[in-house]
Every structure is written in C-alpha cells, then in structure tokens.
XYZ file of C-alpha atoms in Angstrom:
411
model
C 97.541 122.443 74.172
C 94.845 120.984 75.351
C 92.814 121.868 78.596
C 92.793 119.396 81.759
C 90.935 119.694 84.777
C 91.662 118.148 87.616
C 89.466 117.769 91.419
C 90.839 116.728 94.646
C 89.640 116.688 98.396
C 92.373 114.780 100.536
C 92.654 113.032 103.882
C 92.040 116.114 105.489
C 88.524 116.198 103.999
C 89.091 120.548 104.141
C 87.498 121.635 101.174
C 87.216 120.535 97.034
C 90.041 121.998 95.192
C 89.423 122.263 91.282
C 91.909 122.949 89.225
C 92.239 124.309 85.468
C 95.725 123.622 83.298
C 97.162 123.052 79.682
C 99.468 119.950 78.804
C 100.440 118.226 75.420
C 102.580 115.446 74.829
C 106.389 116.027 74.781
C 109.095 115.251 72.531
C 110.152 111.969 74.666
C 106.275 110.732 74.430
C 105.014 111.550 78.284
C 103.243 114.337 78.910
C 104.890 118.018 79.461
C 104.540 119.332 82.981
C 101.182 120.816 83.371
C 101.017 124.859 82.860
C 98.372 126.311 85.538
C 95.788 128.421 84.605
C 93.205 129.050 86.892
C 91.695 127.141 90.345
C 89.169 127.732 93.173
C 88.285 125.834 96.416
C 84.822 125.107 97.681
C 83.806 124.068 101.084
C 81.765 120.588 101.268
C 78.012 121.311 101.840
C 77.395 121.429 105.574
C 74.512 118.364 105.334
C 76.683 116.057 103.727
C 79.912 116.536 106.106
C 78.990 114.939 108.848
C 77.986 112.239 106.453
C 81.350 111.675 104.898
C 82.953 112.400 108.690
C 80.611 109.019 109.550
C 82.023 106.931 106.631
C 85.477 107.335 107.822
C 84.452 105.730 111.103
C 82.094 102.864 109.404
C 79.435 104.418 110.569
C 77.131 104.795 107.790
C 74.967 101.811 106.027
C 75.642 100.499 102.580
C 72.472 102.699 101.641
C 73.358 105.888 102.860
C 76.627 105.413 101.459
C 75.090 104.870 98.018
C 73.586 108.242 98.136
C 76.337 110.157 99.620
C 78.886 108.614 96.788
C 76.255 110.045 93.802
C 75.404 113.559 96.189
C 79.697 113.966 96.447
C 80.064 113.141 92.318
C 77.075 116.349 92.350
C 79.977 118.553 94.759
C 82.580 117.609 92.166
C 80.472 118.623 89.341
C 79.437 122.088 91.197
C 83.291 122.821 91.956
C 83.620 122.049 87.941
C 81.542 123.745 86.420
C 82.083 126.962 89.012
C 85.809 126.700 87.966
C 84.905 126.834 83.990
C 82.549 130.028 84.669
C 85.595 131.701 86.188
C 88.010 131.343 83.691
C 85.563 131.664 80.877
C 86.071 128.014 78.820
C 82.971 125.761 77.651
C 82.594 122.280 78.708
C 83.731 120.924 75.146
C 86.950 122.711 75.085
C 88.199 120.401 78.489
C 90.000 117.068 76.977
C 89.330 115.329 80.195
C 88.405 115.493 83.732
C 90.085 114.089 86.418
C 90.155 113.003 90.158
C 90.558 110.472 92.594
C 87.559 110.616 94.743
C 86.983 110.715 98.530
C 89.099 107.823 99.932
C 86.617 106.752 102.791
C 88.780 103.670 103.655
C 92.328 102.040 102.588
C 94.085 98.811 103.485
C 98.016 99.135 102.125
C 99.071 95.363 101.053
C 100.334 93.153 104.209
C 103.557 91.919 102.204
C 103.808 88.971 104.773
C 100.604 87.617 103.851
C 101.307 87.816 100.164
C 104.407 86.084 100.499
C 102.733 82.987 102.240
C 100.244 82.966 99.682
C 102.516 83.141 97.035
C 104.449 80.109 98.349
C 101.072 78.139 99.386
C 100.773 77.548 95.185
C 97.743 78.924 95.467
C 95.648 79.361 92.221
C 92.332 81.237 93.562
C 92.378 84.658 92.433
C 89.669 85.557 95.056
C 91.674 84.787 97.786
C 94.369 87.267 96.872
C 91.998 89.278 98.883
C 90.105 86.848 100.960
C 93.675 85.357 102.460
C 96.328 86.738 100.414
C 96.637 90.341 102.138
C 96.466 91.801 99.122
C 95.715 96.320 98.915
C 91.843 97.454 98.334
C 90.496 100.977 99.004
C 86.798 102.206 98.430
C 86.862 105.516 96.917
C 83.279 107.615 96.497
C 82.584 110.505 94.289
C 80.581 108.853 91.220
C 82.166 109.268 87.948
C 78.709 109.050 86.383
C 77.479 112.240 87.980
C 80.265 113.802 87.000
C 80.283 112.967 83.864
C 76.556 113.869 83.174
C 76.422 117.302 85.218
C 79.632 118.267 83.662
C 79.202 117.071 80.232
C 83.166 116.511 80.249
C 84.668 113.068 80.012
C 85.828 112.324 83.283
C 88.616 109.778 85.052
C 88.404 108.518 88.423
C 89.777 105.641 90.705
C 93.366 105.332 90.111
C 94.375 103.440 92.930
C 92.716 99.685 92.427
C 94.576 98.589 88.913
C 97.906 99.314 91.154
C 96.135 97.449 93.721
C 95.484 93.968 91.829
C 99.237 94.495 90.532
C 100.272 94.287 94.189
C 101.036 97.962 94.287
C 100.217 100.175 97.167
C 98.045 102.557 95.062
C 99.303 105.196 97.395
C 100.229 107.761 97.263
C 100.043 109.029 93.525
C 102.005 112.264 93.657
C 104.964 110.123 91.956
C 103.488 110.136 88.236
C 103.211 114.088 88.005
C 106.278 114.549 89.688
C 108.112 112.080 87.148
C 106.319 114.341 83.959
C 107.278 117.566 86.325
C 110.729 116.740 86.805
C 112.417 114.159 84.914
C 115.038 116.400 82.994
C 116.365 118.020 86.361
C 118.067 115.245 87.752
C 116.768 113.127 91.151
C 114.025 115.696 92.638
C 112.621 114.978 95.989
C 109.165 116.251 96.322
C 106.565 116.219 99.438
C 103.358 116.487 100.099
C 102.173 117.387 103.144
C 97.892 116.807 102.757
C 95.883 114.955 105.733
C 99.096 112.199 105.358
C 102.906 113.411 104.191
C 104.462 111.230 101.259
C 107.445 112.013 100.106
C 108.557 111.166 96.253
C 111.965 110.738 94.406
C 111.506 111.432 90.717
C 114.280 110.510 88.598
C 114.063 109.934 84.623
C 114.435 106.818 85.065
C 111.466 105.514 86.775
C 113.026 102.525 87.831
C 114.701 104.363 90.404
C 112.255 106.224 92.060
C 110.419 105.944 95.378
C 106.844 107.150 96.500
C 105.376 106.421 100.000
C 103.188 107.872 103.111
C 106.052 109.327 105.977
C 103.061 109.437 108.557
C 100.635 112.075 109.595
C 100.655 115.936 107.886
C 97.651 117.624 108.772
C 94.996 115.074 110.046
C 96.125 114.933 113.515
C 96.679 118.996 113.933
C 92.804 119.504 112.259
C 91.038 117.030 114.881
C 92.898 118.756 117.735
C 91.576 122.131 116.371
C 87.854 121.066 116.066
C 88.074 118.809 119.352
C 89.466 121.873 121.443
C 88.087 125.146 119.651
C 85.050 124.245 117.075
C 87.042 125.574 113.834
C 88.262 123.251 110.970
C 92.367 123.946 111.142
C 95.350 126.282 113.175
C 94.936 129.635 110.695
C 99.199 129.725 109.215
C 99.400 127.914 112.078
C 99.454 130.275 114.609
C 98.301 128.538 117.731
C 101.291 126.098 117.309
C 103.220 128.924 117.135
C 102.815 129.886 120.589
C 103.093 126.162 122.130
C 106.194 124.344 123.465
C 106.480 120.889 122.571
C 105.535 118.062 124.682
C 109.056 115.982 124.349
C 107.309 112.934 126.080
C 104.653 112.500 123.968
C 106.508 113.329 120.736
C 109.062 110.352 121.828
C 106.048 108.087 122.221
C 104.419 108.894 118.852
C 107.926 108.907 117.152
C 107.498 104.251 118.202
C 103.883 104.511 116.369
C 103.968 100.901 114.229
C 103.858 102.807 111.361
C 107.276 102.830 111.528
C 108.528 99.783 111.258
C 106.720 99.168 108.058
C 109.168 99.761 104.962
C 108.315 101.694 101.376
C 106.323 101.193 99.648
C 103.924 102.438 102.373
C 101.116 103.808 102.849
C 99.179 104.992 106.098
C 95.456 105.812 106.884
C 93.308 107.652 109.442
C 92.840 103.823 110.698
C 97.223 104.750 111.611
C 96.901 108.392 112.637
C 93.207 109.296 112.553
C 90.698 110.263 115.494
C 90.382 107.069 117.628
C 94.550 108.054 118.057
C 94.160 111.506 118.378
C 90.948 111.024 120.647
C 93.548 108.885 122.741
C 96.217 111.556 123.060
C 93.733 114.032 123.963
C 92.242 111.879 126.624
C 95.847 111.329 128.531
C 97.008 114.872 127.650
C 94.000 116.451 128.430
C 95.647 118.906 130.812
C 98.033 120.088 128.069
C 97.185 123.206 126.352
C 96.056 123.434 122.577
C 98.505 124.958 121.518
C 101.184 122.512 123.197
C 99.747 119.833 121.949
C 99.523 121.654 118.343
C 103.622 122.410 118.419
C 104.164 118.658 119.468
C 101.614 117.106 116.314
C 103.631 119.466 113.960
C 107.048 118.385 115.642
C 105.421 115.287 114.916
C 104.925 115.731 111.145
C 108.283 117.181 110.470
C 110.205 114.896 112.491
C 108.263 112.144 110.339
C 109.653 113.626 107.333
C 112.829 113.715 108.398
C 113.022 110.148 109.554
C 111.727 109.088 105.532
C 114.403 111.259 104.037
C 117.172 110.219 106.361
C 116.353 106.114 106.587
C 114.767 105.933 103.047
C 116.230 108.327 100.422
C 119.728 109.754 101.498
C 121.218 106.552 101.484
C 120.434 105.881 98.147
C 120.628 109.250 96.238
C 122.307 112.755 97.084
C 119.494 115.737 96.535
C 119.992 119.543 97.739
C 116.621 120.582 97.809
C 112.929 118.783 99.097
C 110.435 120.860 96.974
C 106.850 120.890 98.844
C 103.520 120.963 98.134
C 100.169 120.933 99.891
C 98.050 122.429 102.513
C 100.285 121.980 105.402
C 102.941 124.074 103.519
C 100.589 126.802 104.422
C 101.066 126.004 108.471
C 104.351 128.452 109.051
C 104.888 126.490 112.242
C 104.925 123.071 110.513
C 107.070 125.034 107.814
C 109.860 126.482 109.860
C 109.723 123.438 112.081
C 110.400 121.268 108.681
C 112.670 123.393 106.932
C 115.017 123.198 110.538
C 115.091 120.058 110.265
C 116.167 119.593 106.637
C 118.489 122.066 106.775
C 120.448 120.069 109.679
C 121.105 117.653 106.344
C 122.360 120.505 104.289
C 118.871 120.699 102.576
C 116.844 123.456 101.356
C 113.015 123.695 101.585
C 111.273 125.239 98.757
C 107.774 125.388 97.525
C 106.522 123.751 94.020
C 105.139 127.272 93.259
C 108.659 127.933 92.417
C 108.094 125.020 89.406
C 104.815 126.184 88.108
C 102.687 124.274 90.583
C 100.831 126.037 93.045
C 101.695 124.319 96.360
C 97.616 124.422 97.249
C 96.413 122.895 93.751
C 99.247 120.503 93.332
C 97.323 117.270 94.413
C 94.247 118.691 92.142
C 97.092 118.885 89.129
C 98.540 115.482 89.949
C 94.869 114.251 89.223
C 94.663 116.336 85.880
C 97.295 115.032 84.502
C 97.083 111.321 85.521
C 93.844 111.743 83.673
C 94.909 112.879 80.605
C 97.834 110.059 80.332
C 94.692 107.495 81.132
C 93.270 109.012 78.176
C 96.144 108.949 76.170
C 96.648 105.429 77.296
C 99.964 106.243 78.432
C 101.773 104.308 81.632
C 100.551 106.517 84.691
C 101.753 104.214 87.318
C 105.551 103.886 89.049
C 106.287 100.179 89.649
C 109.301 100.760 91.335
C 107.596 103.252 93.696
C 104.514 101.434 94.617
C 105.155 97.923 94.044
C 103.320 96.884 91.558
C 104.146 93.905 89.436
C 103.841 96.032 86.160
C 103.615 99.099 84.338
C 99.717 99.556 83.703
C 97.248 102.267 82.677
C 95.096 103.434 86.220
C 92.342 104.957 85.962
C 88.331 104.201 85.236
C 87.020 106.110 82.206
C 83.327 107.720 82.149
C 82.594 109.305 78.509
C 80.456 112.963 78.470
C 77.385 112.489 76.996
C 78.204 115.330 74.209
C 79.966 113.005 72.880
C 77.961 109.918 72.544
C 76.841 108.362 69.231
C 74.286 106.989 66.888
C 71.566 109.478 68.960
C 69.818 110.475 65.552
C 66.753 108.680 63.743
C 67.481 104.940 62.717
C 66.280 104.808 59.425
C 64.653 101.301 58.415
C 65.361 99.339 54.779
C-alpha cells in the first residue's frame, strides 16, 4: 500500500499537523480508508505568526504576502521531512503529498447573486466573479517549496475547481469521510477545527451533505490570548469553571450566519476577532471563564441547531462521530455530547474508526491527494454545490522525478 502524507494547519492557525498513512485502491475503485501510521505537530515559527495573524485582517501588502506564502511552503516542508525522520521512510517511498494550505481569506458563493446572473443571459465568464457572486478563497503555503525541499510530489489547493463549479469548496472533510465510511450506512461526522462542519456520508454520494455549523474553536482561542497571553483553554479547563452568560448566548444564537442554508460555509470575516473583539468590549466585566462556558455553549448549541434543522429531517443516524482539536476541550465535549444525547444520539470520537481525532483534517488532505493523483472524483456535488463531479486539487511534481536531465547527445 502505498504511503500518503498529508499537512494541515486550520482556522485556528494552532500549530502544523503532519500526518503519515497507507491507502490503496479498493475493490469498488475509491480509495480504502486511510490506515495511520505515524504524525507530529509543530508550532509556526514565532517571526512569521504575527505575519500570517496580519493576513487574516488584510493587513499585509501584496509583497510581504509573497514572501510569507514561499517562507509557510518552507514550515510545511520542515513539518515533512521531521515527520519522515521519525518514522524512518525516505522521501521516494511517499506516493504523494498533500495539503490545503493556510486559508488567509474565503468568500462562500452569494446564491442570490448567481441566480440574477444566471437569468441576466449573461455570457462573460469574468463576471461570474466580478458581478456574479460567485466563491474564491486565497490559500498560501507554496506547493513549489514544498515540492523542492521535500523532494515528494505534492497536492495543494483543493478548494477553487469546486469554486468555478459553483461549489462552496468548504469544508472538505466530506470526501474522506465518504472513502471512511461508505459501507456502514449514513454516518454523521464533525469536525470541530477553528469552524465546526458537520458531514453526512452515505454510499451514495448523491445524498450526502457537508457544511460550516458556525464557530468551534476560533472564538474560545482569541478570548484566551485577549484575556491571559496563552494560545487556547488547556482540556478546557477554564470553561469548566464558568457559568454561561444566557443573554449573550441568545444574542449570538441570531448571528446571520444562520439564516444562510447548506451548502455553507463561514469565515473569521463571520466569527473571527473584529466579533469577538466586540463581545469582549460589551462583556468586558464578565469573567474569562464565563465568557469561555458561553463561546463553548455557543459551539455546541451550533451543532445542534445543524443536526436538528439540516440532517434529522432527512436521515435517521444514532451516533455523530467527531474529530478535531476542539474534541480535546472536555467542556466543549460534555457540553456537546448533552446536547446530542437529548436527540437519542451518541458522541464518539473517529479514533474509534482508525482516525486519530487530532490528525483527521491532516488525513482528509492525504487522501484527497492521492485520489488527485489517481485522477479519481475527490469532490461531493451534492454536498457543496458544485455543478459537477471534478478532480480538485493543483499538482507540483518532486524533482526526483523529473526527466531528460542527462547529456543531449547531438547527430
């Protein structure tokens, strides 16, 4: 079987996760679900993340931004090749690399706009995004660093073929979870990263659903840095000893986000700083760890609203199987699995199916790679709305295995 790797750092910009598995191609054609092997996390260099912290709020120029994309592929290619020294395998034994990249920004399609184009009889393809409200992203992490400090063929930017199909190119979770679960019947999955998406694999793709429920971690790490200096609430401890704010939990529960159906997709430009920064500002008499409890109320209350609107209606599941860092927050865990379990639901981690709950996203990213490679269908229509089935993914050879390098001999 042959090796994958696979590199992720999410919404809540905590760390670079790399990830080593095995796959092969199945008896049905799509690939097998990914068997883990090995993974590690590394911490962003200090001098570049206040850099990346800037591009999420526009703040850096076109030129800085050119060097911080190529300095972030050199991160990705550190957290590689550290990953490969651990577990002992040479560069030419991995089939492919994979990741997504740092999403630094992310418009999800205004479907209003692209029905008034699509009745205007318009022809221009550039307006699609000039006027037709149309999904774009930009994504940084250069491939052709990679690549080249690697020496392992390497896949990046998945979202923007989904995005000139119409699709919301997030989130992604949904391929994976259709190779991870497509012979046990409907399977609900979530992720709870920087943003929460829920995902309804089924074997029959067109069935399924993917899409952002609103805010997982994002909000609870900018309170922690705001209010004590450190980066996130340690198993989420601090939470644990606050009493939610019922007020502010009913205001955040009429966000806009929620009137927007799936396929959706949210942003820190939805639940990011300038809306934490606001909270802070009118609750800034509340304690930390109030305001904690409430964002992780917040979070699982979120959830609950997808399943019970979105999902229930439609399909009947026993079981929401999780994945990410916030399944690591015990508050945001017990506060979750109360709520699910008022629907006759139990909570369960994707450790429990072979995927470590902390490396699933990185895996996801492995193995969308490898089916770009294999030119195999790595998108979900149904779940992102997209016009088509379509291949995603931008492909960056190794240079090991470039040709025609030796002597040209003349006539």
């Amino acid at each position: 079987m042959p090796y994958i790797v696979g590199l992720n750092s999410g919404s809540s910009f905590d760390g670079v996760d790399a990830v080593l598995c095995s796959i092969d191609i199945a008896e049905d054609g799509h690939p097998s679900r990914p068997k883990f092997i090995d993974a590690l996390t590394v911490d962003w260099p200090e001098e570049l993340q206040p850099l990346i912290m800037k591009a999420f709020e526009n703040e850096l120029t076109i030129f800085e931004m050119t060097r911080v994309n190529y300095a972030a592929g050199a991160v990705y290619a550190e957290a590689t090749n550290a990953l490969l020294a651990k577990a002992g395998i040479k560069p030419e034994e991995v089939d492919v690399l994979g990741y997504d990249g740092q999403t630094v920004y992310q418009e999800p399609p205004e479907r209003q706009k692209i029905a008034e184009y699509a009745a205007s009889g318009s022809k221009s393809l550039v307006d699609l995004w000039l006027k037709g409200g149309y999904p774009c992203g930009y994504f940084i992490v250069e491939s052709g660093v990679v690549a080249a400090l690697t020496n392992i063929t390497t896949v990046t930017q998945f979202r923007p073929v989904d995005h000139a199909l119409c699709g919301s190119g997030a989130p992604l979770m949904q391929y994976l979870d259709f190779v991870s679960f497509r012979n046990d019947g409907p399977t609900v999955t979530l992720n709870i990263g920087g943003i929460a998406n829920l995902q309804l694999a089924d074997i029959d793709r067109s069935k399924m659903m993917a899409f952002d429920t609103g805010p997982g971690n994002v909000m609870l790490d900018h309170v922690i840095k705001v209010r004590t200096g450190r980066t996130y609430d340690k198993d989420g401890e601090m939470a644990a000893k606050g009493t939610v704010i019922q007020p502010l939990l009913e205001e955040m529960q009429k966000h806009e986000f929620f009137l927007r159906k799936p396929p959706r997709s949210a942003w820190r430009l939805d639940f990011g700083s300038k809306y934490a920064d606001d909270i802070l500002k009118r609750y800034a008499s509340s304690s930390t760890e109030d305001l904690l409890a409430t964002f992780s109320m917040f979070t699982a209350t979120s959830i609950e609203r997808a399943l019970v609107d979105f999902i229930l209606p439609r399909t009947k599941v026993t079981k929401v199987v999780a994945s990410g860092g916030g399944t690591r927050n015990n508050t945001l865990m017990r506060f979750l699995t109360e709520r699910m379990e008022a629907h006759g639901l139990k909570t369960c981690v994707s450790d429990e199916f072979g995927l470590p709950a902390a490396y699933k996203e990185a895996i996801k990213f492995a193995t969308l790679a490898f089916a770009t490679k294999s030119n195999l269908a790595n998108n979900i229509p149904a779940a992102s709305g997209a016009s088509s089935f379509a291949v995603l993914g931008k492909l960056t050879f190794a240079p090991r295995v470039a040709r025609g390098t030796g002597p040209v001999q003349g006539k």
